[in-house]
Coordinates of C-alpha atoms in Angstrom, one line a residue:
X1283 CA -36.9 13.8 21.8
X1284 CA -36.0 13.4 18.0
X1285 CA -33.7 10.4 18.9
X1286 CA -36.3 8.1 20.4
X1287 CA -38.2 9.0 17.3
X1288 CA -36.0 7.3 15.3
X1289 CA -35.9 4.6 16.9
X1290 CA -39.8 4.1 17.1
X1291 CA -40.0 5.0 13.0
X1292 CA -37.5 2.1 12.2
X1293 CA -38.6 -0.5 14.6
X1294 CA -42.5 0.1 14.3
X1295 CA -42.7 0.9 18.0
X1296 CA -46.2 2.3 18.5
X1297 CA -48.4 3.6 16.1
X1298 CA -47.6 3.6 12.0
X1299 CA -49.0 6.5 9.8
X1300 CA -48.9 3.8 7.0
X1301 CA -48.8 0.1 6.7
X1302 CA -46.0 -1.5 4.1
X1303 CA -46.6 -4.9 5.3
X1304 CA -47.9 -5.9 2.2
X1305 CA -44.6 -6.0 0.3
X1306 CA -43.6 -8.8 2.9
X1307 CA -45.8 -10.8 0.6
X1308 CA -43.5 -11.2 -2.4
X1309 CA -40.2 -12.0 0.2
X1310 CA -39.2 -15.5 0.6
X1311 CA -39.7 -16.2 4.4
X1312 CA -36.0 -16.8 4.7
X1313 CA -34.5 -13.4 2.9
X1314 CA -31.3 -12.3 4.9
X1315 CA -33.4 -8.7 4.8
X1316 CA -35.3 -10.4 8.2
X1317 CA -32.3 -11.4 9.6
X1318 CA -30.6 -8.0 9.5
X1319 CA -34.0 -6.6 11.4
X1320 CA -33.6 -8.9 13.8
X1321 CA -30.0 -7.8 14.3
X1322 CA -30.2 -4.6 14.2
X1323 CA -33.2 -4.6 16.8
X1324 CA -30.5 -5.2 19.6
X1325 CA -28.2 -2.8 18.3
X1326 CA -27.5 0.6 20.8
X1327 CA -27.6 3.5 17.8
X1328 CA -26.8 6.0 20.4
X1329 CA -23.1 6.6 18.9
X1330 CA -24.9 7.0 15.4
X1331 CA -27.3 9.1 16.5
X1332 CA -25.3 11.4 18.4
X1333 CA -23.7 12.5 15.0
X1334 CA -27.2 14.0 14.1
X1335 CA -28.7 17.4 15.5
X1336 CA -32.1 17.9 16.7
X1337 CA -32.3 21.6 14.5
X1338 CA -33.4 22.2 11.6
X1339 CA -35.3 20.0 8.9
X1340 CA -35.8 16.2 9.9
X1341 CA -33.9 14.0 7.1
X1342 CA -34.2 10.3 6.4
X1343 CA -34.1 7.9 9.3
X1344 CA -30.1 7.2 10.1
X1345 CA -30.7 3.7 11.1
X1346 CA -32.8 2.9 8.0
X1347 CA -30.1 4.3 5.9
X1348 CA -27.7 2.1 8.0
X1349 CA -29.7 -0.8 7.5
X1350 CA -29.9 0.1 3.6
X1351 CA -26.2 0.3 3.6
X1352 CA -25.6 -2.4 5.5
X1353 CA -28.1 -4.7 3.4
X1354 CA -26.8 -3.7 0.0
X1355 CA -23.4 -4.8 1.3
X1356 CA -24.8 -8.0 2.2
X1357 CA -25.8 -8.5 -1.7
X1358 CA -22.6 -7.1 -2.5
X1359 CA -23.4 -3.8 -3.7
X1360 CA -21.5 -0.6 -2.9
X1361 CA -22.4 1.7 -5.6
X1362 CA -24.5 4.9 -4.2
X1363 CA -25.9 5.0 -7.7
X1364 CA -26.6 1.3 -7.7
X1365 CA -28.4 1.5 -4.1
X1366 CA -30.5 4.3 -5.0
X1367 CA -31.9 2.2 -8.1
X1368 CA -32.7 -0.6 -5.5
X1369 CA -34.6 1.7 -3.2
X1370 CA -36.7 2.0 -6.1
X1371 CA -37.5 -1.1 -7.8
X1372 CA -36.3 -3.8 -5.1
X1373 CA -39.0 -5.5 -2.3
X1374 CA -36.6 -5.8 0.3
X1375 CA -35.1 -2.1 0.0
X1376 CA -38.3 -0.7 -0.5
X1377 CA -39.5 -2.8 2.6
X1378 CA -36.6 -1.5 4.9
X1379 CA -37.3 2.3 3.8
X1380 CA -41.1 1.7 4.4
X1381 CA -41.5 3.3 0.6
X1382 CA -39.0 6.2 1.3
X1383 CA -36.5 6.9 -1.8
X1384 CA -33.3 8.5 -0.6
X1385 CA -31.2 9.8 -3.2
X1386 CA -27.6 9.9 -3.8
X1387 CA -26.9 13.2 -1.7
X1388 CA -28.5 11.5 1.4
X1389 CA -26.2 8.6 1.3
X1390 CA -23.1 10.5 0.5
X1391 CA -23.8 12.8 3.6
X1392 CA -24.6 10.0 5.5
X1393 CA -21.4 7.7 4.9
X1394 CA -19.0 10.8 4.4
X1395 CA -20.1 12.9 7.1
X1396 CA -22.4 11.0 9.7
X1397 CA -20.9 7.6 9.9
X1398 CA -17.7 7.5 11.3
X1399 CA -15.3 4.6 11.7
X1400 CA -15.8 4.2 15.4
X1401 CA -19.3 4.0 15.0
X1402 CA -19.0 1.2 12.6
X1403 CA -16.6 -0.4 14.9
X1404 CA -18.7 -0.1 17.8
X1405 CA -21.7 -1.9 16.2
X1406 CA -19.5 -4.6 14.7
X1407 CA -18.5 -5.0 18.3
X1408 CA -22.1 -5.4 19.6
X1409 CA -23.0 -7.9 17.0
X1410 CA -19.9 -9.8 18.1
X1411 CA -21.0 -10.0 21.7
X1412 CA -24.3 -11.0 20.1
X1413 CA -22.0 -14.0 18.7
X1414 CA -20.4 -14.9 21.6
X1415 CA -23.9 -15.3 23.6
X1416 CA -24.9 -17.7 21.2
X1417 CA -21.8 -19.6 21.4
X1418 CA -20.7 -18.9 17.6
X1419 CA -17.5 -17.2 18.6
X1420 CA -15.6 -17.2 21.8
X1421 CA -13.2 -14.2 21.2
X1422 CA -10.3 -16.0 22.3
X1423 CA -8.5 -16.6 19.4
X1424 CA -8.0 -14.8 16.1
X1425 CA -6.8 -15.7 12.8
X1426 CA -5.2 -13.0 11.0
X1427 CA -4.3 -12.3 7.3
X1428 CA -4.2 -9.3 4.8
X1429 CA -4.5 -8.4 1.3
X1430 CA -3.8 -5.4 -1.0
X1431 CA -6.9 -3.6 -2.6
X1432 CA -5.9 -1.3 -5.2
X1433 CA -6.6 2.5 -4.0
X1434 CA -9.0 4.7 -6.0
X1435 CA -6.2 7.2 -7.2
X1436 CA -5.4 8.0 -10.6
X1437 CA -2.6 6.7 -12.8
X1438 CA 0.7 8.0 -13.2
X1439 CA 0.5 10.0 -10.0
X1440 CA 3.0 8.6 -8.2
X1441 CA 5.8 10.6 -6.0
X1442 CA 8.7 8.7 -5.1
X1443 CA 11.5 8.9 -2.2
X1444 CA 14.4 8.2 -4.5
X1445 CA 13.0 10.3 -7.5
X1446 CA 13.0 13.4 -4.6
X1447 CA 16.4 12.5 -3.6
X1448 CA 17.9 13.0 -6.6
X1449 CA 16.1 16.1 -7.7
X1450 CA 16.7 17.7 -4.4
X1451 CA 20.5 17.0 -4.8
X1452 CA 20.5 18.8 -8.4
X1453 CA 18.8 21.6 -6.7
X1454 CA 20.9 22.1 -3.9
X1455 CA 23.7 21.8 -6.6
X1456 CA 22.0 25.1 -8.0
X1457 CA 21.2 26.8 -4.8
X1458 CA 25.2 26.6 -4.0
X1459 CA 26.1 28.0 -7.3
X1460 CA 23.7 30.8 -6.9
X1461 CA 24.9 31.6 -3.0
X1462 CA 28.5 31.7 -5.0
X1463 CA 27.0 34.4 -7.4
X1464 CA 25.3 36.0 -5.1
X1465 CA 28.6 36.7 -3.1
X1466 CA 30.3 37.7 -6.0
X1467 CA 27.7 40.1 -6.9
X1468 CA 28.1 41.6 -3.9
X1469 CA 31.8 41.7 -3.9
X1470 CA 32.0 43.1 -7.3
X1471 CA 29.4 46.0 -6.6
X1472 CA 30.6 46.9 -3.3
X1473 CA 27.6 46.4 -1.9
X1474 CA 28.6 44.3 1.0
X1475 CA 30.3 46.9 3.1
X1476 CA 27.8 49.5 2.0
X1477 CA 24.7 47.5 2.9
X1478 CA 26.4 45.6 5.7
X1479 CA 26.1 42.6 4.5
X1480 CA 28.6 39.5 4.8
X1481 CA 29.0 36.5 2.4
X1482 CA 26.5 34.0 2.4
X1483 CA 27.3 30.2 3.2
X1484 CA 25.4 27.4 2.0
X1485 CA 23.2 25.2 4.3
X1486 CA 23.8 21.3 4.9
X1487 CA 21.0 19.3 4.6
X1488 CA 21.8 15.8 6.7
X1489 CA 21.6 12.8 4.9
X1490 CA 23.0 14.6 1.3
X1491 CA 26.2 13.0 1.5
X1492 CA 24.7 9.3 1.3
X1493 CA 22.2 10.1 -1.6
X1494 CA 25.4 11.4 -3.4
X1495 CA 27.3 8.6 -2.7
X1496 CA 24.1 6.5 -4.3
X1497 CA 23.6 8.8 -7.6
X1498 CA 27.4 8.2 -8.4
X1499 CA 27.5 4.6 -7.8
X1500 CA 24.2 4.6 -10.1
X1501 CA 25.7 6.6 -12.6
X1502 CA 28.8 3.8 -12.9
X1503 CA 26.4 1.0 -12.8
X1504 CA 24.2 2.5 -16.0
X1505 CA 27.5 2.2 -17.9
X1506 CA 28.0 -1.5 -16.8
X1507 CA 24.1 -2.1 -17.6
X1508 CA 23.9 -3.0 -13.7
X1509 CA 20.7 -2.7 -11.8
X1510 CA 20.6 0.8 -10.1
X1511 CA 20.9 0.8 -6.2
X1512 CA 17.7 2.5 -4.1
X1513 CA 18.3 5.7 -3.1
X1514 CA 15.8 5.7 -0.5
X1515 CA 17.8 7.9 2.3
X1516 CA 15.2 9.5 4.7
X1517 CA 15.9 13.5 4.4
X1518 CA 14.1 16.2 6.2
X1519 CA 14.3 19.6 5.1
X1520 CA 14.2 21.8 8.3
X1521 CA 12.3 25.3 8.3
X1522 CA 15.6 26.8 8.3
X1523 CA 16.8 26.0 4.7
X1524 CA 13.9 28.0 2.8
X1525 CA 14.5 31.0 5.9
X1526 CA 18.1 30.9 4.6
X1527 CA 16.8 31.8 0.8
X1528 CA 14.4 34.2 1.9
X1529 CA 17.4 36.0 3.8
X1530 CA 19.2 36.6 0.8
X1531 CA 15.7 37.5 -1.2
X1532 CA 15.3 40.1 1.4
X1533 CA 19.3 41.4 1.1
X1534 CA 18.4 41.8 -2.8
X1535 CA 15.2 43.8 -2.2
X1536 CA 17.0 46.2 0.3
X1537 CA 20.0 46.9 -2.3
X1538 CA 17.2 46.9 -5.4
X1539 CA 14.9 49.8 -3.8
X1540 CA 16.7 52.4 -5.5
X1541 CA 16.5 51.0 -8.9
X1542 CA 13.2 48.8 -9.2
X1543 CA 12.4 45.6 -11.0
X1544 CA 11.0 45.9 -14.2
X1545 CA 8.3 43.6 -15.7
X1546 CA 6.8 42.8 -19.2
X1547 CA 7.8 41.9 -22.5
X1548 CA 10.7 43.5 -24.4
X1549 CA 12.4 44.9 -21.0
X1550 CA 15.8 44.2 -20.2
X1551 CA 16.1 42.5 -16.3
X1552 CA 18.6 43.9 -14.3
X1553 CA 21.3 41.7 -12.9
X1554 CA 20.0 41.9 -9.4
X1555 CA 16.3 40.9 -10.7
X1556 CA 17.1 37.8 -12.4
X1557 CA 19.4 36.5 -9.1
X1558 CA 16.0 37.5 -7.2
X1559 CA 13.8 35.5 -9.3
X1560 CA 16.0 32.3 -9.6
X1561 CA 16.4 32.2 -5.6
X1562 CA 12.6 32.5 -5.5
X1563 CA 12.3 29.7 -7.5
X1564 CA 14.7 27.8 -5.9
X1565 CA 13.0 28.4 -2.6
X1566 CA 9.5 27.5 -3.9
X1567 CA 10.9 24.0 -5.2
X1568 CA 12.8 23.5 -2.0
X1569 CA 9.2 24.1 -0.2
X1570 CA 7.9 21.7 -2.5
X1571 CA 10.5 18.6 -1.6
X1572 CA 9.5 19.7 2.0
X1573 CA 5.9 19.3 1.7
X1574 CA 6.4 15.9 -0.1
X1575 CA 8.6 14.6 2.4
X1576 CA 6.1 15.4 5.1
X1577 CA 3.1 13.6 3.5
X1578 CA 5.5 10.5 2.4
X1579 CA 6.7 10.8 6.5
X1580 CA 8.9 8.1 7.6
X1581 CA 7.4 4.8 7.0
X1582 CA 6.5 5.1 3.2
X1583 CA 8.8 5.4 0.1
X1584 CA 5.7 6.7 -2.3
X1585 CA 2.4 7.8 -2.1
X1586 CA -0.2 8.8 -5.1
X1587 CA -1.0 12.5 -5.8
X1588 CA -4.6 12.3 -5.9
X1589 CA -4.8 10.1 -2.7
X1590 CA -2.3 11.1 -0.7
X1591 CA -2.3 8.5 2.0
X1592 CA -2.2 5.7 -0.5
X1593 CA 1.3 3.8 -1.0
X1594 CA 2.7 2.1 -4.2
X1595 CA 2.6 -1.5 -3.7
X1596 CA 3.2 -4.6 -6.0
X1597 CA -0.1 -6.6 -6.7
X1598 CA -0.7 -10.0 -7.6
X1599 CA -2.9 -8.8 -10.4
X1600 CA -0.4 -7.6 -12.9
X1601 CA -2.0 -7.7 -16.0
X1602 CA 1.4 -6.1 -18.0
X1603 CA 3.2 -9.0 -16.3
X1604 CA 6.0 -6.2 -15.8
X1605 CA 6.1 -6.1 -11.8
X1606 CA 4.5 -2.4 -12.6
X1607 CA 3.3 -0.7 -8.9
X1608 CA -0.2 0.4 -8.3
X1609 CA -1.6 2.4 -5.1
X1610 CA -3.0 0.2 -2.8
X1611 CA -3.9 -0.1 0.7
X1612 CA -2.9 -3.1 3.2
X1613 CA -6.3 -4.5 4.5
X1614 CA -6.3 -6.6 7.4
X1615 CA -8.8 -9.1 8.7
X1616 CA -9.1 -10.7 12.3
X1617 CA -11.3 -13.9 12.1
X1618 CA -13.1 -16.3 14.1
X1619 CA -15.5 -18.8 13.0
X1620 CA -15.8 -17.2 9.4
X1621 CA -17.1 -14.0 11.4
X1622 CA -14.5 -11.0 10.7
X1623 CA -13.8 -9.5 14.5
X1624 CA -11.9 -6.8 13.4
X1625 CA -10.7 -4.6 10.1
X1626 CA -7.9 -2.6 9.8
X1627 CA -6.4 -0.6 7.1
X1628 CA -3.0 0.8 6.5
X1629 CA -0.5 2.2 3.9
X1630 CA 2.4 -0.3 4.8
X1631 CA 3.2 -2.3 2.1
X1632 CA 4.2 -5.2 4.8
X1633 CA 2.2 -6.7 7.8
X1634 CA 5.1 -6.5 10.3
X1635 CA 3.8 -3.3 11.6
X1636 CA -0.3 -4.3 11.5
X1637 CA -0.4 -7.0 14.1
X1638 CA 0.1 -5.0 17.3
X1639 CA -2.8 -2.2 16.4
X1640 CA -5.4 -5.3 15.7
X1641 CA -4.5 -6.8 19.0
X1642 CA -4.7 -3.5 20.6
X1643 CA -8.5 -3.0 19.1
X1644 CA -9.5 -6.8 20.5
X1645 CA -8.1 -5.4 24.0
X1646 CA -9.9 -1.9 23.9
X1647 CA -13.0 -3.7 22.7
X1648 CA -13.5 -6.8 24.6
X1649 CA -10.8 -7.0 27.3
X1650 CA -7.8 -9.2 28.2
X1651 CA -10.0 -12.1 26.8
X1652 CA -7.6 -13.4 23.7
X1653 CA -5.8 -16.8 24.1
X1654 CA -4.0 -16.9 21.1
X1655 CA -2.8 -15.5 17.6
X1656 CA -2.7 -17.5 14.6
X1657 CA -0.7 -16.1 11.5
X1658 CA 1.7 -16.5 8.5
X1659 CA 5.6 -15.7 8.3
X1660 CA 4.4 -12.1 7.2
X1661 CA 4.0 -11.0 10.7
X1662 CA 6.9 -12.7 12.0
X1663 CA 9.0 -10.0 13.8
X1664 CA 10.8 -10.0 17.1
X1665 CA 8.5 -6.8 18.4
X1666 CA 5.3 -9.0 17.4
X1667 CA 6.2 -11.8 19.3
X1668 CA 7.5 -10.1 22.0
X1669 CA 4.2 -8.5 22.2
X1670 CA 2.4 -11.7 22.4
X1671 CA 4.5 -13.4 24.8
X1672 CA 4.1 -10.0 27.4
X1673 CA 0.5 -10.2 26.8
X1674 CA 0.3 -14.2 27.6
X1675 CA -1.2 -14.8 24.1
X1676 CA 0.2 -17.9 22.5
X1677 CA 1.7 -17.5 19.0
X1678 CA 0.9 -19.7 16.2
X1679 CA 3.1 -17.5 13.7
X1680 CA 4.8 -19.2 11.2
X1681 CA 8.6 -18.3 11.0
X1682 CA 10.0 -16.7 7.8
X1683 CA 12.5 -20.0 7.4
X1684 CA 9.8 -22.4 8.0
X1685 CA 10.3 -24.3 5.1
X1686 CA 14.3 -24.0 4.8
X1687 CA 14.6 -25.4 8.3
X1688 CA 12.8 -28.5 7.0
X1689 CA 16.0 -29.1 4.3
X1690 CA 18.9 -31.1 4.8
X1691 CA 21.4 -28.6 4.1
X1692 CA 20.1 -26.4 6.6
X1693 CA 20.1 -28.7 9.4
X1694 CA 24.1 -29.6 8.0
X1695 CA 25.2 -26.1 7.7
X1696 CA 28.1 -26.2 10.3
X1697 CA 28.5 -22.7 10.3
X1698 CA 24.7 -21.6 12.0
X1699 CA 25.2 -21.5 15.7
X1700 CA 22.2 -23.5 16.2
X1701 CA 24.2 -26.8 14.7
X1702 CA 26.8 -26.0 17.1
X1703 CA 27.6 -27.1 20.6
X1704 CA 26.2 -25.1 23.5
X1705 CA 28.4 -24.9 26.3
X1706 CA 28.4 -23.1 29.9
X1707 CA 31.9 -22.7 32.1
X1708 CA 31.7 -20.5 35.4
X1709 CA 28.2 -18.9 34.2
X1710 CA 30.1 -18.2 30.4
X1711 CA 28.4 -19.2 27.5
X1712 CA 30.0 -19.8 24.2
X1713 CA 29.8 -22.1 21.4
X1714 CA 32.0 -24.7 20.3
X1715 CA 32.3 -25.1 16.3
X1716 CA 32.5 -28.4 14.0
X1717 CA 36.2 -28.5 14.2
X1718 CA 36.3 -28.5 18.1
X1719 CA 37.6 -24.5 18.5
X1720 CA 35.5 -22.3 21.1
X1721 CA 33.7 -19.2 20.1
X1722 CA 33.8 -16.4 23.1
X1723 CA 31.6 -13.9 23.9
X1724 CA 33.0 -10.7 22.5
X1725 CA 30.4 -7.7 23.1
X1726 CA 27.0 -6.9 23.1
X1727 CA 25.6 -4.3 20.9
X1728 CA 22.1 -2.7 21.0
X1729 CA 20.3 -0.6 18.2
X1730 CA 16.8 0.9 18.3
X1731 CA 14.4 -0.3 16.1
X1732 CA 10.6 0.6 15.5
X1733 CA 10.1 2.0 19.3
X1734 CA 12.2 -1.1 21.1
X1735 CA 15.5 -2.0 21.6
X1736 CA 17.2 -4.7 19.8
X1737 CA 20.2 -6.7 21.7
X1738 CA 22.7 -8.9 19.9
X1739 CA 25.3 -10.8 21.3
X1740 CA 28.7 -11.0 19.5
X1741 CA 30.8 -14.3 19.6
X1742 CA 33.8 -15.1 17.9
X1743 CA 36.9 -17.2 17.4
X1744 CA 40.1 -16.3 18.5
X1745 CA 41.9 -18.3 15.5
X1746 CA 40.5 -20.1 12.9
X1747 CA 43.9 -20.7 11.1
X1748 CA 44.5 -24.1 10.0
X1749 CA 40.6 -25.0 10.0
X1750 CA 39.9 -27.3 7.4
X1751 CA 35.9 -26.5 7.4
X1752 CA 36.8 -22.6 7.0
X1753 CA 34.9 -22.6 3.7
X1754 CA 32.1 -24.3 4.8
X1755 CA 31.5 -22.5 8.4
X1756 CA 32.6 -18.5 7.1
X1757 CA 30.1 -16.6 5.2
X1758 CA 31.5 -15.8 1.5
X1759 CA 34.6 -16.8 2.6
X1760 CA 37.5 -15.9 0.1
X1761 CA 41.0 -17.6 1.0
X1762 CA 42.7 -15.1 -1.6
X1763 CA 41.3 -12.0 -0.2
X1764 CA 40.9 -12.7 3.5
X1765 CA 43.2 -15.3 4.5
X1766 CA 43.2 -14.5 8.0
X1767 CA 39.6 -14.2 8.7
X1768 CA 38.0 -15.3 11.7
X1769 CA 34.3 -16.9 12.6
X1770 CA 32.2 -14.3 14.2
X1771 CA 28.5 -14.5 15.0
X1772 CA 26.1 -12.2 15.9
X1773 CA 23.1 -13.7 18.0
X1774 CA 19.9 -11.8 19.3
X1775 CA 19.2 -14.2 21.9
X1776 CA 15.8 -13.0 22.6
X1777 CA 14.5 -13.4 19.2
X1778 CA 15.9 -16.6 18.7
X1779 CA 13.9 -17.8 22.1
X1780 CA 10.9 -16.0 20.8
X1781 CA 11.0 -18.0 17.5
X1782 CA 11.8 -21.5 18.9
X1783 CA 8.3 -20.9 21.2
X1784 CA 6.4 -20.1 18.1
X1785 CA 8.3 -22.9 16.2
X1786 CA 7.0 -25.3 18.9
X1787 CA 3.4 -24.1 18.9
X1788 CA 3.2 -24.4 15.2
X1789 CA 4.1 -27.9 14.9
X1790 CA 2.1 -29.1 17.4
X1791 CA -1.4 -31.2 16.7
X1792 CA -3.1 -28.1 17.5
X1793 CA -0.7 -25.7 16.0
X1794 CA -1.4 -27.6 12.6
X1795 CA -5.2 -27.6 13.0
X1796 CA -4.9 -23.9 13.4
X1797 CA -2.9 -23.3 10.5
X1798 CA -5.3 -25.4 8.5
X1799 CA -8.4 -23.4 10.0
X1800 CA -6.4 -20.2 9.2
X1801 CA -5.9 -20.7 5.4
X1802 CA -9.3 -22.0 5.3
X1803 CA -11.5 -19.0 7.1
X1804 CA -9.3 -15.9 6.1
X1805 CA -8.4 -16.8 2.5
X1806 CA -11.9 -17.7 2.3
X1807 CA -12.7 -14.5 2.7
X1808 CA -10.3 -13.0 0.3
X1809 CA -11.9 -15.4 -2.4
X1810 CA -15.0 -14.4 -2.1
X1811 CA -14.4 -10.2 -1.6
X1812 CA -11.5 -10.2 -4.9
X1813 CA -13.2 -13.1 -7.2
X1814 CA -16.5 -13.7 -6.2
X1815 CA -17.2 -10.4 -5.5
X1816 CA -14.9 -8.5 -7.6
X1817 CA -14.2 -6.1 -4.6
X1818 CA -10.7 -5.1 -6.4
X1819 CA -10.5 -1.5 -6.2
X1820 CA -12.0 1.2 -3.4
X1821 CA -14.3 3.8 -4.6
X1822 CA -13.0 6.3 -2.2
X1823 CA -10.0 7.9 -1.4
X1824 CA -8.4 8.8 2.2
X1825 CA -7.4 6.4 4.3
X1826 CA -10.2 6.8 6.8
X1827 CA -13.1 7.0 3.9
X1828 CA -11.3 3.5 2.6
X1829 CA -11.8 2.2 6.1
X1830 CA -15.4 2.8 6.8
X1831 CA -16.3 1.5 2.9
X1832 CA -14.2 -1.9 3.7
X1833 CA -15.8 -2.1 7.4
X1834 CA -19.6 -1.6 5.8
X1835 CA -18.5 -4.6 3.6
X1836 CA -17.1 -7.0 6.7
X1837 CA -20.2 -5.9 8.7
X1838 CA -22.7 -6.9 5.8
X1839 CA -20.4 -10.0 5.3
X1840 CA -20.7 -11.0 9.2
X1841 CA -24.4 -11.0 9.2
X1842 CA -25.0 -12.7 5.9
X1843 CA -22.6 -15.6 7.5
X1844 CA -24.9 -15.3 10.4
X1845 CA -28.0 -15.6 8.5
X1846 CA -26.3 -19.1 6.7
X1847 CA -25.6 -20.2 10.4
X1848 CA -29.0 -20.1 11.4
X1849 CA -30.3 -21.5 8.4
X1850 CA -27.8 -24.5 8.4
X1851 CA -26.3 -23.6 5.3
X1852 CA -22.8 -23.5 7.1
X1853 CA -21.0 -24.9 10.1
X1854 CA -18.3 -24.5 12.2
X1855 CA -15.0 -25.8 10.6
X1856 CA -13.2 -28.2 13.4
X1857 CA -10.5 -29.8 11.1
X1858 CA -10.3 -32.0 8.2
X1859 CA -12.3 -35.3 8.8
X1860 CA -10.7 -38.6 8.2
X1861 CA -11.5 -39.9 4.5
X1862 CA -13.5 -43.0 4.7
X1863 CA -11.6 -45.9 3.8
X1864 CA -13.3 -48.5 0.7

């Protein structure tokens, strides 16, 4: 019953207790607040109202709070304190609240606990369906791009995988020395036979050999003043390793039951107590590293201590001009006709793994309506292009070597398989090089990557001796070190086929127009977001709250764009118009 009252209260259904219509006398007839009210009258707020209980005292109308927050984002206001102030001083806000004055706690409770990302998505998708009915969008094509926005994390709170690996290697050396000390202690005092205790064997953590090799190589590079190698090997500390240390501590405690430990200043600790405390300290440090690796996961090499889900990324805003990394989130938008259809927030530094989640959101919301996707080269990967082909979606994704393909050096590179002759004889595929020699199929290799299998065909020449083009054909060929080296090519044929299809699409007239549209619409949004409205840093922490903050902002932008369309302030982009000749 109370949920229906919320509708009646906000949309002025039934008898009103107080009439606030006199505030409209000072509002312009084309104020966006009227467009907002018109849009909200057709939305279903059952998902939002389901987050409220009918028990207890009645708070502020959640539909009204959503309207106020959305209108604030339409005006570029994201600060709660600023919204509270506007609810007391701005006529449009007073008209939306009907004179009520919600305070900070009401908005924080609404945005933090009641309003969820799923509710925001559903409200945005309802608005998208309305735009489709009004033929402002088709939902058949998406223009996708991303940007990095700084997280609300403290400075110098970074945790790096490479540093953790180095510290872990030093810790394991210390623990190994303690194991030797433990065995010596048992042997010298005869505690092994007395308490039926055997020698302790140091546990092994997989991947540490590779870490130690990199550490040793970096020590050499430091002496020669060369750049250090990254030490980002993924290490997993199993549950057994800390338990092994705990087992030694229990053995020492059994031995010390008769003697006891001493505490306080001025008291000499026995050797067994010193060994026990050293093992305890190392075990605690090992558990700390284990927790850090679990927070970081396998997909990241860094995180912030004050926002565990933020990753350190290289930002374009480098004020100190020293390449300093900042904790940030990767924000993705999918746009059509200036409207943000989808938003997606990730802590991945690259765009490769963000395309498929956005397309899955589109499928779940609107079904199999998508026909074309346009994006830049940051999204070009075998996994993404294969997904588009399997779902019958035309790919207008620029290749990573798009500009390089236009150069003469690329077209005349005789070492590339694309510049060789492709031949077939008795169902056998092979290549003919510039010198007329055949490169036959040798073997097939496969590897698992990002949840799917990559298959690579290996072709090679039996004998390249005496070839005058060897220095141009073989990559980094050194005649003195490898005089007998032969040409070997590894070709991912499925990947190459997908790239050629996408490249043909972007080179067509339609592809050129779509690339123009993408750069204007998506980059236009980011220009407004970062430059005009100074949205360069989030106000909230954690990926969930960051996503809600951005989606509220995106919904506000969508409604203000709709308002401008209604008042003929903007029109649909249809490509560059031909300039009139004088």
